[in-house]
GROMACS .gro file of C-alpha atoms in nm:
model
  295
    1MET     CA    1   1.520   6.623   9.494
    2LYS     CA    2   1.592   6.763   9.842
    3ARG     CA    3   1.580   7.114   9.713
    4THR     CA    4   1.240   7.049   9.561
    5LEU     CA    5   1.098   6.915   9.888
    6PHE     CA    6   1.244   7.211  10.077
    7ALA     CA    7   1.081   7.454   9.835
    8LEU     CA    8   0.743   7.277   9.872
    9LEU     CA    9   0.764   7.291  10.254
   10PHE     CA   10   0.852   7.662  10.235
   11VAL     CA   11   0.541   7.730  10.027
   12ILE     CA   12   0.299   7.501  10.220
   13ALA     CA   13   0.407   7.620  10.566
   14PRO     CA   14   0.259   7.971  10.541
   15LEU     CA   15  -0.063   7.839  10.390
   16THR     CA   16  -0.095   7.588  10.676
   17GLY     CA   17  -0.042   7.862  10.933
   18TYR     CA   18  -0.314   8.074  10.769
   19ALA     CA   19  -0.554   7.781  10.785
   20VAL     CA   20  -0.480   7.722  11.153
   21GLU     CA   21  -0.523   8.078  11.277
   22GLN     CA   22  -0.750   8.367  11.184
   23MET     CA   23  -0.563   8.693  11.242
   24ILE     CA   24  -0.735   8.994  11.396
   25PRO     CA   25  -0.537   9.309  11.305
   26ALA     CA   26  -0.443   9.586  11.548
   27GLY     CA   27  -0.693   9.874  11.539
   28SER     CA   28  -1.002   9.645  11.523
   29LEU     CA   29  -1.293   9.733  11.746
   30LEU     CA   30  -1.456   9.480  11.978
   31GLN     CA   31  -1.773   9.522  12.181
   32CYS     CA   32  -1.821   9.343  12.503
   33THR     CA   33  -2.076   9.361  12.783
   34VAL     CA   34  -1.997   9.400  13.156
   35SER     CA   35  -2.239   9.206  13.372
   36GLU     CA   36  -2.107   9.325  13.713
   37PRO     CA   37  -2.356   9.545  13.890
   38LYS     CA   38  -2.252   9.907  13.961
   39LEU     CA   39  -1.881   9.876  13.871
   40SER     CA   40  -1.701  10.177  14.032
   41SER     CA   41  -1.419  10.268  14.265
   42LYS     CA   42  -1.660  10.239  14.558
   43THR     CA   43  -1.735   9.873  14.496
   44THR     CA   44  -1.405   9.744  14.338
   45ASP     CA   45  -1.045   9.746  14.454
   46VAL     CA   46  -0.741   9.800  14.228
   47GLY     CA   47  -0.641   9.462  14.081
   48ASP     CA   48  -0.983   9.300  14.099
   49PRO     CA   49  -1.069   9.086  13.798
   50ILE     CA   50  -1.327   9.198  13.549
   51LEU     CA   51  -1.506   8.986  13.290
   52CYS     CA   52  -1.659   9.126  12.972
   53GLN     CA   53  -1.874   8.906  12.736
   54VAL     CA   54  -1.762   8.948  12.375
   55GLY     CA   55  -2.034   9.017  12.115
   56HIS     CA   56  -2.056   8.896  11.756
   57VAL     CA   57  -1.733   8.966  11.557
   58GLU     CA   58  -1.715   8.916  11.179
   59LEU     CA   59  -1.404   8.944  10.950
   60TYR     CA   60  -1.433   8.904  10.578
   61GLY     CA   61  -1.793   8.795  10.606
   62ARG     CA   62  -1.716   8.517  10.857
   63SER     CA   63  -1.768   8.491  11.237
   64VAL     CA   64  -1.426   8.505  11.400
   65LEU     CA   65  -1.511   8.446  11.761
   66PRO     CA   66  -1.752   8.174  11.883
   67HIS     CA   67  -2.037   8.236  12.109
   68GLY     CA   68  -1.936   8.240  12.475
   69SER     CA   69  -1.599   8.416  12.427
   70TYR     CA   70  -1.515   8.679  12.689
   71LEU     CA   71  -1.228   8.916  12.789
   72GLU     CA   72  -1.059   8.913  13.126
   73GLY     CA   73  -0.920   9.241  13.260
   74ARG     CA   74  -0.835   9.420  13.583
   75PHE     CA   75  -0.951   9.729  13.760
   76GLU     CA   76  -0.627   9.908  13.686
   77ASP     CA   77  -0.649  10.248  13.860
   78TYR     CA   78  -0.892  10.521  13.968
   79LYS     CA   79  -0.926  10.872  14.116
   80ASP     CA   80  -1.217  10.992  14.328
   81PRO     CA   81  -1.362  11.331  14.248
   82GLY     CA   82  -1.265  11.631  14.466
   83HIS     CA   83  -1.487  11.818  14.709
   84LEU     CA   84  -1.476  12.144  14.511
   85VAL     CA   85  -1.297  12.084  14.182
   86GLY     CA   86  -1.168  11.778  13.995
   87LYS     CA   87  -1.357  11.498  13.827
   88GLY     CA   88  -1.319  11.130  13.917
   89TRP     CA   89  -1.206  10.858  13.673
   90MET     CA   90  -1.138  10.486  13.657
   91GLU     CA   91  -0.930  10.278  13.422
   92LEU     CA   92  -0.995   9.925  13.301
   93LYS     CA   93  -0.739   9.710  13.119
   94PHE     CA   94  -0.801   9.383  12.938
   95ASP     CA   95  -0.509   9.146  12.862
   96ARG     CA   96  -0.654   8.797  12.803
   97MET     CA   97  -0.934   8.640  12.595
   98PHE     CA   98  -1.103   8.306  12.672
   99ILE     CA   99  -1.239   8.116  12.377
  100PRO     CA  100  -1.444   7.803  12.419
  101PRO     CA  101  -1.379   7.524  12.482
  102GLY     CA  102  -1.064   7.621  12.664
  103GLN     CA  103  -0.838   7.851  12.459
  104ILE     CA  104  -0.665   8.140  12.628
  105ILE     CA  105  -0.518   8.408  12.406
  106PRO     CA  106  -0.316   8.710  12.525
  107VAL     CA  107  -0.448   9.036  12.391
  108SER     CA  108  -0.393   9.409  12.438
  109ALA     CA  109  -0.715   9.611  12.438
  110LYS     CA  110  -0.799   9.961  12.543
  111VAL     CA  111  -1.140  10.105  12.625
  112VAL     CA  112  -1.232  10.377  12.374
  113TYR     CA  113  -1.607  10.426  12.430
  114VAL     CA  114  -1.853  10.395  12.713
  115PRO     CA  115  -2.216  10.501  12.683
  116LYS     CA  116  -2.294  10.836  12.866
  117TYR     CA  117  -1.930  10.880  12.964
  118THR     CA  118  -1.627  11.043  12.814
  119VAL     CA  119  -1.309  10.830  12.752
  120ASP     CA  120  -0.973  11.008  12.724
  121LYS     CA  121  -0.678  10.891  12.511
  122GLN     CA  122  -0.530  10.689  12.794
  123GLY     CA  123  -0.851  10.485  12.808
  124ARG     CA  124  -0.968  10.632  13.139
  125ILE     CA  125  -1.344  10.661  13.192
  126LEU     CA  126  -1.410  11.017  13.321
  127GLY     CA  127  -1.683  11.098  13.563
  128LYS     CA  128  -1.947  11.358  13.524
  129GLY     CA  129  -1.872  11.678  13.709
  130HIS     CA  130  -2.127  11.937  13.817
  131ALA     CA  131  -1.936  12.262  13.746
  132VAL     CA  132  -2.220  12.417  13.550
  133ARG     CA  133  -2.477  12.334  13.815
  134ASP     CA  134  -2.258  12.474  14.095
  135THR     CA  135  -2.188  12.787  13.905
  136VAL     CA  136  -2.553  12.855  13.844
  137GLU     CA  137  -2.641  12.783  14.210
  138TRP     CA  138  -2.366  13.012  14.344
  139LEU     CA  139  -2.504  13.295  14.123
  140VAL     CA  140  -2.837  13.269  14.308
  141PRO     CA  141  -2.804  13.409  14.660
  142VAL     CA  142  -3.117  13.225  14.786
  143LEU     CA  143  -2.937  12.892  14.720
  144TRP     CA  144  -2.620  12.981  14.910
  145PRO     CA  145  -2.721  12.794  15.227
  146ILE     CA  146  -2.775  12.473  15.019
  147ASP     CA  147  -2.444  12.529  14.853
  148LEU     CA  148  -2.266  12.561  15.185
  149ILE     CA  149  -2.420  12.238  15.300
  150ASN     CA  150  -2.312  12.053  14.979
  151LEU     CA  151  -1.952  12.179  15.002
  152PRO     CA  152  -1.816  11.873  15.195
  153ARG     CA  153  -1.975  11.635  14.942
  154ARG     CA  154  -1.768  11.489  14.663
  155GLY     CA  155  -1.866  11.497  14.290
  156PRO     CA  156  -2.014  11.188  14.126
  157ARG     CA  157  -1.794  10.883  14.042
  158PRO     CA  158  -1.814  10.707  13.712
  159VAL     CA  159  -2.036  10.406  13.764
  160LEU     CA  160  -2.100  10.124  13.509
  161LYS     CA  161  -2.446   9.986  13.536
  162PRO     CA  162  -2.525   9.614  13.468
  163GLU     CA  163  -2.519   9.513  13.092
  164THR     CA  164  -2.310   9.817  12.997
  165ARG     CA  165  -2.159   9.766  12.650
  166LEU     CA  166  -1.793   9.873  12.621
  167THR     CA  167  -1.609   9.938  12.287
  168LEU     CA  168  -1.244   9.836  12.292
  169LYS     CA  169  -0.964   9.888  12.044
  170ILE     CA  170  -0.721   9.605  11.976
  171MET     CA  171  -0.370   9.744  12.017
  172ASP     CA  172  -0.162   9.447  11.891
  173ASP     CA  173  -0.238   9.177  11.628
  174PHE     CA  174  -0.349   8.839  11.760
  175GLY     CA  175  -0.464   8.517  11.606
  176VAL     CA  176  -0.773   8.311  11.680
  177PRO     CA  177  -0.738   7.936  11.629
  178GLU     CA  178  -0.946   7.828  11.336
  179ALA     CA  179  -1.059   7.523  11.515
  180THR     CA  180  -1.241   7.738  11.764
  181GLY     CA  181  -1.415   7.970  11.515
  182TYR     CA  182  -1.709   7.906  11.293
  183SER     CA  183  -1.512   7.818  10.976
  184GLN     CA  184  -1.708   7.749  10.660
  185TYR     CA  185  -1.510   7.421  10.618
  186GLN     CA  186  -1.647   7.284  10.949
  187PRO     CA  187  -1.976   7.106  10.976
  188ASN     CA  188  -2.112   7.356  11.230
  189TYR     CA  189  -2.059   7.654  11.009
  190VAL     CA  190  -2.369   7.872  10.963
  191PRO     CA  191  -2.364   8.116  10.667
  192ARG     CA  192  -2.487   8.463  10.749
  193ASP     CA  193  -2.591   8.767  10.551
  194GLN     CA  194  -2.460   9.121  10.594
  195TYR     CA  195  -2.693   9.180  10.888
  196GLY     CA  196  -2.580   8.874  11.082
  197TYR     CA  197  -2.895   8.662  11.026
  198SER     CA  198  -2.847   8.289  10.949
  199GLN     CA  199  -2.892   8.184  10.586
  200ARG     CA  200  -2.921   7.815  10.664
  201PRO     CA  201  -3.252   7.679  10.528
  202MET     CA  202  -3.496   7.605  10.812
  203THR     CA  203  -3.661   7.270  10.834
  204TYR     CA  204  -4.008   7.238  10.986
  205THR     CA  205  -4.043   6.970  11.247
  206PRO     CA  206  -4.415   6.901  11.329
  207PRO     CA  207  -4.485   6.889  11.697
  208PRO     CA  208  -4.548   6.548  11.841
  209ALA     CA  209  -4.908   6.430  11.833
  210PRO     CA  210  -5.084   6.481  12.166
  211ALA     CA  211  -5.133   6.175  12.372
  212PRO     CA  212  -5.488   6.038  12.389
  213PRO     CA  213  -5.674   6.130  12.699
  214ALA     CA  214  -5.667   5.879  12.976
  215PRO     CA  215  -5.993   5.688  13.011
  216VAL     CA  216  -6.209   5.816  13.289
  217TYR     CA  217  -6.361   5.539  13.489
  218GLN     CA  218  -6.678   5.657  13.662
  219GLN     CA  219  -6.791   5.479  13.967
  220MET     CA  220  -7.147   5.356  13.925
  221ASN     CA  221  -7.344   5.400  14.244
  222TYR     CA  222  -7.623   5.145  14.263
  223ALA     CA  223  -7.938   5.287  14.407
  224PRO     CA  224  -8.193   5.023  14.510
  225PRO     CA  225  -8.541   5.084  14.394
  226SER     CA  226  -8.759   5.276  14.633
  227PRO     CA  227  -9.049   5.074  14.792
  228PRO     CA  228  -9.397   5.128  14.659
  229PRO     CA  229  -9.606   5.373  14.856
  230PRO     CA  230  -9.822   5.214  15.122
  231THR     CA  231 -10.198   5.153  15.076
  232VAL     CA  232 -10.449   5.339  15.289
  233LEU     CA  233 -10.721   5.116  15.437
  234MET     CA  234 -11.023   5.329  15.525
  235LEU     CA  235 -11.254   5.196  15.793
  236ARG     CA  236 -11.625   5.276  15.836
  237ASN     CA  237 -11.577   5.446  16.163
  238GLY     CA  238 -11.358   5.705  15.987
  239HIS     CA  239 -11.018   5.564  16.100
  240GLN     CA  240 -10.754   5.476  15.850
  241THR     CA  241 -10.436   5.277  15.865
  242LEU     CA  242 -10.133   5.223  15.627
  243ALA     CA  243 -10.046   4.882  15.498
  244THR     CA  244  -9.765   4.736  15.286
  245GLU     CA  245  -9.968   4.418  15.223
  246TYR     CA  246 -10.333   4.318  15.274
  247TRP     CA  247 -10.564   4.021  15.210
  248TYR     CA  248 -10.881   3.846  15.329
  249ASP     CA  249 -10.856   3.564  15.575
  250ALA     CA  250 -11.081   3.319  15.757
  251GLY     CA  251 -11.310   3.267  15.457
  252GLY     CA  252 -11.342   3.646  15.401
  253ALA     CA  253 -11.450   3.730  15.752
  254GLN     CA  254 -11.117   3.910  15.837
  255VAL     CA  255 -10.883   4.145  15.665
  256ARG     CA  256 -10.516   4.088  15.743
  257TYR     CA  257 -10.255   4.348  15.669
  258VAL     CA  258  -9.887   4.426  15.742
  259ALA     CA  259  -9.831   4.763  15.904
  260LEU     CA  260  -9.530   4.990  15.820
  261ASN     CA  261  -9.344   4.860  16.121
  262GLY     CA  262  -9.370   4.502  15.980
  263VAL     CA  263  -9.628   4.384  16.236
  264ALA     CA  264  -9.926   4.178  16.098
  265MET     CA  265 -10.263   4.317  16.206
  266VAL     CA  266 -10.624   4.194  16.160
  267PHE     CA  267 -10.964   4.346  16.171
  268PRO     CA  268 -11.313   4.227  16.065
  269SER     CA  269 -11.382   4.256  15.693
  270GLY     CA  270 -11.713   4.432  15.766
  271LEU     CA  271 -11.532   4.734  15.904
  272LEU     CA  272 -11.355   4.805  15.570
  273ASP     CA  273 -11.515   5.082  15.360
  274VAL     CA  274 -11.427   4.960  15.016
  275GLN     CA  275 -11.551   5.253  14.819
  276ALA     CA  276 -11.376   5.510  15.039
  277THR     CA  277 -11.055   5.301  15.028
  278VAL     CA  278 -11.061   5.288  14.645
  279ALA     CA  279 -11.128   5.665  14.622
  280ILE     CA  280 -10.853   5.780  14.863
  281ASN     CA  281 -10.584   5.545  14.713
  282ARG     CA  282 -10.687   5.654  14.349
  283SER     CA  283 -10.633   6.026  14.452
  284ARG     CA  284 -10.285   5.919  14.574
  285GLY     CA  285 -10.201   5.740  14.252
  286VAL     CA  286 -10.190   5.405  14.436
  287PRO     CA  287 -10.380   5.115  14.284
  288PHE     CA  288 -10.620   4.923  14.519
  289ASN     CA  289 -10.744   4.577  14.452
  290VAL     CA  290 -11.022   4.429  14.654
  291PRO     CA  291 -10.849   4.154  14.855
  292SER     CA  292 -10.954   3.808  14.761
  293ALA     CA  293 -11.064   3.556  15.013
  294ASN     CA  294 -10.794   3.314  15.120
  295TYR     CA  295 -10.959   2.978  15.192
   0.00000   0.00000   0.00000
């Protein structure tokens, strides 16, 4: 019985280890992006840390490294270009990988490709010399004064611009914990096709209905009605006056009226030219009624 249990444990142990870690073999190529601006020997000292964001990595059709993984390395060594001969170079080495949420894995990686630069077999990034340009310029005697001025100047250093994508080769095998990867047995696994696009069916969520517009309360400004136009009282002597109210008084012997300033006035009724008063008020659109006697 003990032998049977021992044999089962001997068989199950390797399978359990395979389920726990996903191995990345030596010789695999990883791509990462350096976000530091103008990385060179002029801006960085030997031993300074360097971070490189790891891109999407697939193995056997599955994503191995989760989003947010990055490599940590050091500015290992450099050589500035000479004044007359010799190209400059710099060397970067990466030895650790950080995997969310907090895994740290020791790795050994070497830079093998940098856009627009040559990388030697030691992983050093070689600068661009100007031997051809100098040779052509020294063959033209007219340019000799310019060449003499440029003699003290050094050649160009290798400089990595922001968002430069490096290609690294893994030198030793290392394992990635399965719990940190996007395993197909986990609920957050997203199946992808050969081009890296998600194959999870997309569900359409309608946007929320817009809120009804808030009621606009308009302030009603009350405008009192304008007073009626005054009545023109035409006298026989040619004078005229304006009245807001008018009537006969004293048995029809007098015409009383209220002037525009609110003062009550009176004049004999015989002085009122009724026909002229009716005509002038009709032309103004103001009705005129012959005042009745107030006994």
